[in-house]
PDB file of C-alpha atoms and ligand atoms in Angstrom:
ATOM      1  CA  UNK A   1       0.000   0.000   0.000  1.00  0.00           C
ATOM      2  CA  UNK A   2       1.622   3.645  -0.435  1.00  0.00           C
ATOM      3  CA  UNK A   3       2.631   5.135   2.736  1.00  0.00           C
ATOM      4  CA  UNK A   4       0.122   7.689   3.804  1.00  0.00           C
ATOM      5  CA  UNK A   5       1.207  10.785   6.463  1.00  0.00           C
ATOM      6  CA  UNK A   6      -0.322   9.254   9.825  1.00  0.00           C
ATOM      7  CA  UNK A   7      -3.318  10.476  11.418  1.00  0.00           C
ATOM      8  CA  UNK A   8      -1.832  12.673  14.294  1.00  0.00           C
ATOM      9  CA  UNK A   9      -4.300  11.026  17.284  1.00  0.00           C
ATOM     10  CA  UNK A  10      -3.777   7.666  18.752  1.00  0.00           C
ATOM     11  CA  UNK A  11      -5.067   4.105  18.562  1.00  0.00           C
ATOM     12  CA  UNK A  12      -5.693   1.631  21.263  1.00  0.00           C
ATOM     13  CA  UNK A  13      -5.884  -1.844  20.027  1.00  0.00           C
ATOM     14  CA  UNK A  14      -7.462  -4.519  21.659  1.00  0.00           C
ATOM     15  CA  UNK A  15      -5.179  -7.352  21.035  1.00  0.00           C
ATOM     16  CA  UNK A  16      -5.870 -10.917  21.771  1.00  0.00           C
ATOM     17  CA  UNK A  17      -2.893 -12.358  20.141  1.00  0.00           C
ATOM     18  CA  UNK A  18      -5.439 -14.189  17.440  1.00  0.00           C
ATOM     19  CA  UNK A  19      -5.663 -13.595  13.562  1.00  0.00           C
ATOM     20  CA  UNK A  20      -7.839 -10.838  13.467  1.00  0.00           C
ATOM     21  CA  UNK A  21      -6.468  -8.936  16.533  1.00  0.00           C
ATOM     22  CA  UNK A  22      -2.678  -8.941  14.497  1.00  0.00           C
ATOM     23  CA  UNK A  23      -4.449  -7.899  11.469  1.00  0.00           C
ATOM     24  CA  UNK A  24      -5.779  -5.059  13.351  1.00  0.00           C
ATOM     25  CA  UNK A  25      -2.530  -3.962  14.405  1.00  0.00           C
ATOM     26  CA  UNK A  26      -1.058  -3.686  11.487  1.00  0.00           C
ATOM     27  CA  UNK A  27      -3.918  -1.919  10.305  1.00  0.00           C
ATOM     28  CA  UNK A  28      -3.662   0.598  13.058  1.00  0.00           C
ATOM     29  CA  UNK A  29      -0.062   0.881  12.650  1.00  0.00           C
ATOM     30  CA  UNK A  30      -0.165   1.635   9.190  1.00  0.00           C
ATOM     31  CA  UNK A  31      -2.633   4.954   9.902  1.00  0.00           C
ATOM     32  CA  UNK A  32      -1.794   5.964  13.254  1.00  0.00           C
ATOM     33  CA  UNK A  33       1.629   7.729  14.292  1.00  0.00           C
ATOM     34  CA  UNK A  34       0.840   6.224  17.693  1.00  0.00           C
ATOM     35  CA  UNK A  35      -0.290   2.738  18.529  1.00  0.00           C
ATOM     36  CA  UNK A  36      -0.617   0.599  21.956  1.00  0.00           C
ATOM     37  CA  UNK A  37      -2.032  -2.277  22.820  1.00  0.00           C
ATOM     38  CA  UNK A  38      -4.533  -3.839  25.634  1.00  0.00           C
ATOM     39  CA  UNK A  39      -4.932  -7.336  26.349  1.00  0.00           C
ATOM     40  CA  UNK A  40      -7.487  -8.662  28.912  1.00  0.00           C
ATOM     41  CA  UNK A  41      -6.748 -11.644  31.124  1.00  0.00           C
ATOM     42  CA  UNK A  42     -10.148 -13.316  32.417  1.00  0.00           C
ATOM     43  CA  UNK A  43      -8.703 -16.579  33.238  1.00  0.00           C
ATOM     44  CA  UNK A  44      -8.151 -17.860  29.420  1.00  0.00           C
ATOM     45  CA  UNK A  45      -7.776 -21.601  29.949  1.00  0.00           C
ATOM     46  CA  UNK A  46      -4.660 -21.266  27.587  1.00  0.00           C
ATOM     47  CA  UNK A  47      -1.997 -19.187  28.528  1.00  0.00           C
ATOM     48  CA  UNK A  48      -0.703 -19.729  25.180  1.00  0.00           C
ATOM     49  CA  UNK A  49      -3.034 -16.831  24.270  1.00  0.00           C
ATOM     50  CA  UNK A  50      -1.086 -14.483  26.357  1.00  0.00           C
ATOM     51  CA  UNK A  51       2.448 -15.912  24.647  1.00  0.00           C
ATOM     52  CA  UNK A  52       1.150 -15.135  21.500  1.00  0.00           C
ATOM     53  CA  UNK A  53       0.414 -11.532  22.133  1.00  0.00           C
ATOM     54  CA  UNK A  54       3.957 -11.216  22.660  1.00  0.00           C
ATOM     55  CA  UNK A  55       5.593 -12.874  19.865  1.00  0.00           C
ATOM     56  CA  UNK A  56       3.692 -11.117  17.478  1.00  0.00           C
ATOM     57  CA  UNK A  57       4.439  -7.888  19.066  1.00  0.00           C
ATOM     58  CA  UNK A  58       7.967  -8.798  18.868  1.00  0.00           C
ATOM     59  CA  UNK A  59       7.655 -10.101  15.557  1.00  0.00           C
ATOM     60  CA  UNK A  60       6.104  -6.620  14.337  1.00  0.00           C
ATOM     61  CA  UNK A  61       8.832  -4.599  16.249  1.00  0.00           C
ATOM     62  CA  UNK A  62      11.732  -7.270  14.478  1.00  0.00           C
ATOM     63  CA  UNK A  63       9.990  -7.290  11.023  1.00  0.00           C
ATOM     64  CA  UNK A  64       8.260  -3.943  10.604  1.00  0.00           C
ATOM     65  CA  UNK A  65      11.197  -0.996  11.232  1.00  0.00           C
ATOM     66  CA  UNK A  66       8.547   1.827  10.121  1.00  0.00           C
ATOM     67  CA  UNK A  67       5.812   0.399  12.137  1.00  0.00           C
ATOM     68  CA  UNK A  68       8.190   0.037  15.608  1.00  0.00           C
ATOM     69  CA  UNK A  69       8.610   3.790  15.537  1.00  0.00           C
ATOM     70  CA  UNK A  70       4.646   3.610  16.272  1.00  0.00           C
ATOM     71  CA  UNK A  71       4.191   0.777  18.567  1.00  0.00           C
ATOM     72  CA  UNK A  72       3.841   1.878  22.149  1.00  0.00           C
ATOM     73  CA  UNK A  73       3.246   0.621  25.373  1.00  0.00           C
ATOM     74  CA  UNK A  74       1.405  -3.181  25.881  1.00  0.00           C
ATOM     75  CA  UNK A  75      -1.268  -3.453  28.705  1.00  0.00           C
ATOM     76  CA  UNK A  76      -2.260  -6.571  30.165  1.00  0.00           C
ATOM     77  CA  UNK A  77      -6.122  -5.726  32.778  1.00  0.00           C
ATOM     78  CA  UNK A  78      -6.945  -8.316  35.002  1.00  0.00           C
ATOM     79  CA  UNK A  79     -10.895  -9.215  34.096  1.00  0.00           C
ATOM     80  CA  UNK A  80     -10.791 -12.320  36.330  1.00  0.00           C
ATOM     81  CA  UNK A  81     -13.530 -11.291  38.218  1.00  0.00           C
ATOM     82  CA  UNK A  82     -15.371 -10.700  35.649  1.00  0.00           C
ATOM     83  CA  UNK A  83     -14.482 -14.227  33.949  1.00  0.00           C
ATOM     84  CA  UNK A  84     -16.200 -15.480  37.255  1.00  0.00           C
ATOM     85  CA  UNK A  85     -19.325 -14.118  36.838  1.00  0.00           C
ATOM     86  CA  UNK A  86     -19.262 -15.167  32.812  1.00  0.00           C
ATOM     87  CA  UNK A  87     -17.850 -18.503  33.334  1.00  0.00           C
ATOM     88  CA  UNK A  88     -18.006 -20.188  29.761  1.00  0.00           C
ATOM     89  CA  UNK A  89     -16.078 -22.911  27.525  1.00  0.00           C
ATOM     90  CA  UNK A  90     -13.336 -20.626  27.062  1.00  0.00           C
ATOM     91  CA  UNK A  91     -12.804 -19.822  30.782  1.00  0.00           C
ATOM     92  CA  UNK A  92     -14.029 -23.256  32.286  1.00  0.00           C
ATOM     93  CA  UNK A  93     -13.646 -26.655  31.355  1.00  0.00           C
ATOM     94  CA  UNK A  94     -16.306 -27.500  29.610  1.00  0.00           C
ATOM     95  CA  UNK A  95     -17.102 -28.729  25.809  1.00  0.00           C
ATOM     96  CA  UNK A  96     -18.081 -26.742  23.201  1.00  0.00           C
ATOM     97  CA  UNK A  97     -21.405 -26.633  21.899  1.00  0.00           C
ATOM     98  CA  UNK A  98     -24.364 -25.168  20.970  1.00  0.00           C
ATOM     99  CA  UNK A  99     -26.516 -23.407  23.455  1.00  0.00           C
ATOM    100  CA  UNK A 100     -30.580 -22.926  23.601  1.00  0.00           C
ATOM    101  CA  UNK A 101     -30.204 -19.478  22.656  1.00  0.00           C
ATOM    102  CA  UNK A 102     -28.202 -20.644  19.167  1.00  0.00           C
ATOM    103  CA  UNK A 103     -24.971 -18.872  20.453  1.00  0.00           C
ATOM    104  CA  UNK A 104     -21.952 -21.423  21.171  1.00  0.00           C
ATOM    105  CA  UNK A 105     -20.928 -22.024  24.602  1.00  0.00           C
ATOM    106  CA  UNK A 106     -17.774 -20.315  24.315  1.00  0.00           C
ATOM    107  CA  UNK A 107     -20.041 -17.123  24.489  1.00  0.00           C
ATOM    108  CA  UNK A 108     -19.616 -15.339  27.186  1.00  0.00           C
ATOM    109  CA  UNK A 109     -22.211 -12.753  27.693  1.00  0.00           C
ATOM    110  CA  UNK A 110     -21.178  -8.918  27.863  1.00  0.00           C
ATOM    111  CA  UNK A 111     -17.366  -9.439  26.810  1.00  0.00           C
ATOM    112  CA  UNK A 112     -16.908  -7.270  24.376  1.00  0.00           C
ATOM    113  CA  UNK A 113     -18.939  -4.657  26.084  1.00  0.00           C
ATOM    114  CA  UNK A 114     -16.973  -5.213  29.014  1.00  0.00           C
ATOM    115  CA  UNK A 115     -13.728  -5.379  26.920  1.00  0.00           C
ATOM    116  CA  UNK A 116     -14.630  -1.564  25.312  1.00  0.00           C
ATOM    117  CA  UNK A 117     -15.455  -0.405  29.052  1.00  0.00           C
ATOM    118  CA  UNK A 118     -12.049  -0.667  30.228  1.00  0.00           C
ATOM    119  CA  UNK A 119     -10.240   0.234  27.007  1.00  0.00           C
ATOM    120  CA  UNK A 120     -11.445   3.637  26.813  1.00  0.00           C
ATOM    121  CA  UNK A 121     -10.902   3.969  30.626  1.00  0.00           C
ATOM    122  CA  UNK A 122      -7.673   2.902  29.994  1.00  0.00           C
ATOM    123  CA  UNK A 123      -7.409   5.309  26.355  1.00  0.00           C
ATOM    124  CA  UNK A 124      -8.345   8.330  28.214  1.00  0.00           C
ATOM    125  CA  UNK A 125      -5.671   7.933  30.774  1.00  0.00           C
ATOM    126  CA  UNK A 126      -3.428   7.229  27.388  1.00  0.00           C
ATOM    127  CA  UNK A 127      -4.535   9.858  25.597  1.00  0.00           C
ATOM    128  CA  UNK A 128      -6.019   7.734  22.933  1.00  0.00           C
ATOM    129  CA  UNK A 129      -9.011   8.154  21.030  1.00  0.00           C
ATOM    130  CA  UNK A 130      -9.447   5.389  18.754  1.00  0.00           C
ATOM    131  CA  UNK A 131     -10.279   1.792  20.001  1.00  0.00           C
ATOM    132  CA  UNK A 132      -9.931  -0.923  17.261  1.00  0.00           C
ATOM    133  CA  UNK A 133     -11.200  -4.300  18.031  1.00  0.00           C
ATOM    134  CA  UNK A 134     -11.119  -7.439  15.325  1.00  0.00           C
ATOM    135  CA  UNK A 135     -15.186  -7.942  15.873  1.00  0.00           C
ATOM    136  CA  UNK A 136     -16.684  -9.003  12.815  1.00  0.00           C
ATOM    137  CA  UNK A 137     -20.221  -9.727  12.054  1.00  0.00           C
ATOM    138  CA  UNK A 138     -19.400 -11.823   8.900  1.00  0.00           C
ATOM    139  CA  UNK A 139     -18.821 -14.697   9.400  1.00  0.00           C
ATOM    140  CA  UNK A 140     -20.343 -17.756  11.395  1.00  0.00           C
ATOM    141  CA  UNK A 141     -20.033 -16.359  15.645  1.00  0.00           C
ATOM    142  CA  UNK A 142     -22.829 -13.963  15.290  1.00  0.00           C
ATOM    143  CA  UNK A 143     -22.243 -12.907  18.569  1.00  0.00           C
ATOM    144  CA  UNK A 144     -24.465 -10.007  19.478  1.00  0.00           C
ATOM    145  CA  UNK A 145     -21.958  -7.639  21.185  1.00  0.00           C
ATOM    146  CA  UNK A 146     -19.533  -7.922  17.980  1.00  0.00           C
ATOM    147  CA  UNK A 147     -22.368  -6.879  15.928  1.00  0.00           C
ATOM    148  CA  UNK A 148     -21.874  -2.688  14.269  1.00  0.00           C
ATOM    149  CA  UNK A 149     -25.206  -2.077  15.704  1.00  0.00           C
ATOM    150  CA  UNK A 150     -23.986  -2.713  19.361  1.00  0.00           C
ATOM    151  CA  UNK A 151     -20.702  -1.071  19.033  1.00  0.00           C
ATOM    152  CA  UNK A 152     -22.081   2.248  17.533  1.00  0.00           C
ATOM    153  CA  UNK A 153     -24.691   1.960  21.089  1.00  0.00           C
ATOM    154  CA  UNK A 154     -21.867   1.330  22.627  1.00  0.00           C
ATOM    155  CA  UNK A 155     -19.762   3.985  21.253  1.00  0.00           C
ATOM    156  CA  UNK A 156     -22.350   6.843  22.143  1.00  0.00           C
ATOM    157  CA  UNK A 157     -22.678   5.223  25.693  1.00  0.00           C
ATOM    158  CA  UNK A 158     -18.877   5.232  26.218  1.00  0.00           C
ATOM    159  CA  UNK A 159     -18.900   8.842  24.718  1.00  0.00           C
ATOM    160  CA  UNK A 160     -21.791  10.634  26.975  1.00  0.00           C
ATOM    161  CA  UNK A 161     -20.649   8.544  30.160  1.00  0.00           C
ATOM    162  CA  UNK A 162     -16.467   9.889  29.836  1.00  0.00           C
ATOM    163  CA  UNK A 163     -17.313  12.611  28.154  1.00  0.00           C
ATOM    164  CA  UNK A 164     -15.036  11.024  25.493  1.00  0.00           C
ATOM    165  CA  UNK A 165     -14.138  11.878  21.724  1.00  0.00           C
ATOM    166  CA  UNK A 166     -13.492   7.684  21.187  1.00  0.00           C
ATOM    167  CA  UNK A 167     -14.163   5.821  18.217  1.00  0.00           C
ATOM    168  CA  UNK A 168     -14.648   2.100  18.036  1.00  0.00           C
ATOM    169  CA  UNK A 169     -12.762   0.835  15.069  1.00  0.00           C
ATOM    170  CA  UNK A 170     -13.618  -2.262  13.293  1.00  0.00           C
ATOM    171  CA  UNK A 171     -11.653  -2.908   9.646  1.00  0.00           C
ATOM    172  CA  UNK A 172     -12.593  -6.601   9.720  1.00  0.00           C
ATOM    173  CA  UNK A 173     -16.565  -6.157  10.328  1.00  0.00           C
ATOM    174  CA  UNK A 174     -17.730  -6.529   6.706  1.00  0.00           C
ATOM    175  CA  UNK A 175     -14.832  -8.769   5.804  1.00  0.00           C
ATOM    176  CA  UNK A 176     -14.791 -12.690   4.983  1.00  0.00           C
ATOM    177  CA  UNK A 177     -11.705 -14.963   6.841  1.00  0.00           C
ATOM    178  CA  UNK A 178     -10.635 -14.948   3.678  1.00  0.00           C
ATOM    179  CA  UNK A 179     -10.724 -11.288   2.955  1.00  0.00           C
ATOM    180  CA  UNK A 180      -8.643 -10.874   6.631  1.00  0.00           C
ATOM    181  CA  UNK A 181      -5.787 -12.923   5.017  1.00  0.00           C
ATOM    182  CA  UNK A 182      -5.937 -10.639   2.244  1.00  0.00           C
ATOM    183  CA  UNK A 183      -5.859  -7.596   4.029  1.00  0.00           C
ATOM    184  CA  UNK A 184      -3.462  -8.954   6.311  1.00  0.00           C
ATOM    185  CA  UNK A 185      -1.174  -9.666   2.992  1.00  0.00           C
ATOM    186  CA  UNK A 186      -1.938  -5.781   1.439  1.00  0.00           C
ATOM    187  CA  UNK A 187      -1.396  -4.095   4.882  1.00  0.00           C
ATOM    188  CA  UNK A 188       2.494  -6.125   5.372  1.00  0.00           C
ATOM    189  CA  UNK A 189       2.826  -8.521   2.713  1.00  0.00           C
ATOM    190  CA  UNK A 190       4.116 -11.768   2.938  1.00  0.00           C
ATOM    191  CA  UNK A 191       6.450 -11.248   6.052  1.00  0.00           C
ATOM    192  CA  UNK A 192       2.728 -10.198   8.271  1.00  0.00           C
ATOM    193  CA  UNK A 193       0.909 -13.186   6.082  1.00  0.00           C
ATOM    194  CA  UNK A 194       4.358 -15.531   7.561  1.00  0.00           C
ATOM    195  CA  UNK A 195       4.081 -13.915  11.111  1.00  0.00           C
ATOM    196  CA  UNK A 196       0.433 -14.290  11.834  1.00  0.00           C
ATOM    197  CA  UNK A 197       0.583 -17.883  10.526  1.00  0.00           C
ATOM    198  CA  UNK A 198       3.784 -18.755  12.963  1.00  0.00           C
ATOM    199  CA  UNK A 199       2.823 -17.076  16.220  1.00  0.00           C
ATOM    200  CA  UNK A 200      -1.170 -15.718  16.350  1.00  0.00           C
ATOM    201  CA  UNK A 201      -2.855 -18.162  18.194  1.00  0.00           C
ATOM    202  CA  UNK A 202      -7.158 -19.004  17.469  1.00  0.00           C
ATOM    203  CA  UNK A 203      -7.477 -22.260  18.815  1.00  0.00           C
ATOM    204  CA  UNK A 204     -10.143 -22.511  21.145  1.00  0.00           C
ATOM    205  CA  UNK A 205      -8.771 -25.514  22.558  1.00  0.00           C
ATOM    206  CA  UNK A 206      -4.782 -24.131  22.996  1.00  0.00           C
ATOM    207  CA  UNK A 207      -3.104 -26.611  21.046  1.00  0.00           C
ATOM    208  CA  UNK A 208      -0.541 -25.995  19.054  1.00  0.00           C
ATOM    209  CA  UNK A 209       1.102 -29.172  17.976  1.00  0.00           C
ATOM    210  CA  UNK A 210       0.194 -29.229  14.614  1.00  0.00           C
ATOM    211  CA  UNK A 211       1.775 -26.948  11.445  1.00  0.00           C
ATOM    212  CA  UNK A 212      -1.355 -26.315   9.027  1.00  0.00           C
ATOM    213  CA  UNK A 213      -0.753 -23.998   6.699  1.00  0.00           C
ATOM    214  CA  UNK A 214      -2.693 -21.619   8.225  1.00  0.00           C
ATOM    215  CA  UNK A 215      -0.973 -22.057  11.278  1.00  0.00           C
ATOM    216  CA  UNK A 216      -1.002 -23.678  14.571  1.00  0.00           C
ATOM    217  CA  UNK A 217      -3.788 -25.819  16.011  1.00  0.00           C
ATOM    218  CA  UNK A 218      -6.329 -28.763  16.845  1.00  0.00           C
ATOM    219  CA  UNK A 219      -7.936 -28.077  13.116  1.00  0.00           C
ATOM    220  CA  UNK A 220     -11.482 -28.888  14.402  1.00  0.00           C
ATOM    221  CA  UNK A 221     -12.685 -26.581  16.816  1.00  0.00           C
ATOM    222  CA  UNK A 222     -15.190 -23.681  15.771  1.00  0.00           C
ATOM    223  CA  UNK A 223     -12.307 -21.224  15.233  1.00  0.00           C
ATOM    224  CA  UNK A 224      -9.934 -23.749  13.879  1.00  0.00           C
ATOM    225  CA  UNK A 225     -12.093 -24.471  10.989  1.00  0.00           C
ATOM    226  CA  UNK A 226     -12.886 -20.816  10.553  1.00  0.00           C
ATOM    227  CA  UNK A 227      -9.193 -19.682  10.398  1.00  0.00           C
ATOM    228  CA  UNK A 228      -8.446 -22.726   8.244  1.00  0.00           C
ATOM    229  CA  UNK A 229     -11.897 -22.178   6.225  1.00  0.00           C
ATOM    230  CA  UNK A 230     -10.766 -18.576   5.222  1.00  0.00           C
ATOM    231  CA  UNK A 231      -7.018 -19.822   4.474  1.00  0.00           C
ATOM    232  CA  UNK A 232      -8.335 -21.954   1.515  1.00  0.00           C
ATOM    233  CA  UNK A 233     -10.550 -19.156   0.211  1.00  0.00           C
ATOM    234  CA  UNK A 234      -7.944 -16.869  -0.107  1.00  0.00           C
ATOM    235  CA  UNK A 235      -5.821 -19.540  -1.568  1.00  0.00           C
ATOM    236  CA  UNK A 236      -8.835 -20.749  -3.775  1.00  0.00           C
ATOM    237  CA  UNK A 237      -8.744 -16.974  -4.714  1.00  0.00           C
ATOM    238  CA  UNK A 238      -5.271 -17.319  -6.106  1.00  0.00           C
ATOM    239  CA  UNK A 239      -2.555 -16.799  -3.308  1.00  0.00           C
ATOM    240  CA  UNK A 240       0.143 -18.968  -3.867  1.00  0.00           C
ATOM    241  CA  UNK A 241      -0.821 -22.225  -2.432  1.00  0.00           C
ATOM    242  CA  UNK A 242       2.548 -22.474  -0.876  1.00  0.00           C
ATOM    243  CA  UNK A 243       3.255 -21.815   3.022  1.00  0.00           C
ATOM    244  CA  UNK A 244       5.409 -18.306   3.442  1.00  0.00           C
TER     245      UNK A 244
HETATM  246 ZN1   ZN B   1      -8.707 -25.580  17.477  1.00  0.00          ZN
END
């Protein structure tokens, strides 16, 4: 993409160490002069989740010399009390599965909301206006609180109740899986395509034994098969069928 002057304000990214979340970096670090990140432990089963937030940070500052100029601080909030109260597959250990509301267990109700309540506490101390989160109302999760609709409520809300300037950023809501490895590809070529394949972690279940060529994991839970799913579109769409 050509380099465009950065806008002079500053992103927070909320930054899970997945897919979309390192897409969404690079995104923000290719528009904003000034980029941090937040991360959110609420007693993840995996800690692997919290390992990959680091190597791709470290991957971006070792890879990306024009984006390292840009990439500030990395916050870690303690949600564990929160993760109490929303105990879920992802938190407890349970299996995953379909619930009588037709959301998957791994659903865990308010999160995002939650997630966008202590960001912008934690942007206004930062002096950050822009929150940019990976939600995406595309493809299969359909979870309410990543829906547009809900963030722009949520946006006002956060707005009137910190007397705030935010905005909630979301580059990946109208895109495919797919069209996130594309964008991922435009935004930092194939060194980002090689970097979120080798160290973002999706796996629901926090394996990581297996090399797919979309990267590391059990290959058939929910977000396995997503990440995998949208790795042969974007091949099927004429990416180079070889690994980076
Ligand atoms: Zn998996």
């Amino acid at each position: 993409m050509t380099p465009s002057p950065p806008l002079a304000d500053g992103a927070l990214v909320l930054f899970s160490g997945g897919q979309d979340s390192a897409v969404c970096l690079a995104w923000a670090l290719d528009r904003y002069a000034r980029v941090e990140t937040v991360g959110f432990d609420y007693g993840q089963r995996h800690i692997v989740e919290m390992q990959a937030r680091q190597r791709v940070r470290a991957g971006v500052l070792a890879r990306f010399p024009h984006w390292a100029d840009r990439l500030g601080e990395d916050h870690v909030l303690d949600l564990r009390g929160f993760g109490a109260v929303a105990e879920s597959a992802l938190t407890a250990d349970r299996e995953i599965e379909m619930t009588a509301r037709g959301l998957p267990s791994t659903f865990v109700p308010g999160r995002n909301l939650v997630f966008l309540v202590y960001a912008a506490a934690l942007a206004d101390r930062r002096g950050l206006t822009a929150l940019v989160g990976g939600m995406c109302e595309t493809d299969y999760s359909g979870y309410p609180d990543c829906r547009r609709d809900t963030l722009d409520a949520m946006e006002i809300s956060l707005n009137l109740g910190m007397e705030g300037a935010f905005r909630i950023e979301t580059p990946l809501m109208r895109l495919t899986k797919a069209e996130t490895w594309r964008l991922g590809a435009a935004l930092g070529g194939e060194s980002l395509v090689g970097l979120i394949v080798e160290e973002s972690h999706t796996c629901y279940r926090g394996e990581r034994g297996e090399r797919h060529p979309w990267g590391y994991g059990c290959g058939h839970c929910p977000a396995c098969e997503l990440r995998a799913a949208g790795w042969d579109g974007w091949v099927a769409d004429g990416r180079p069928a070889t690994a980076p």
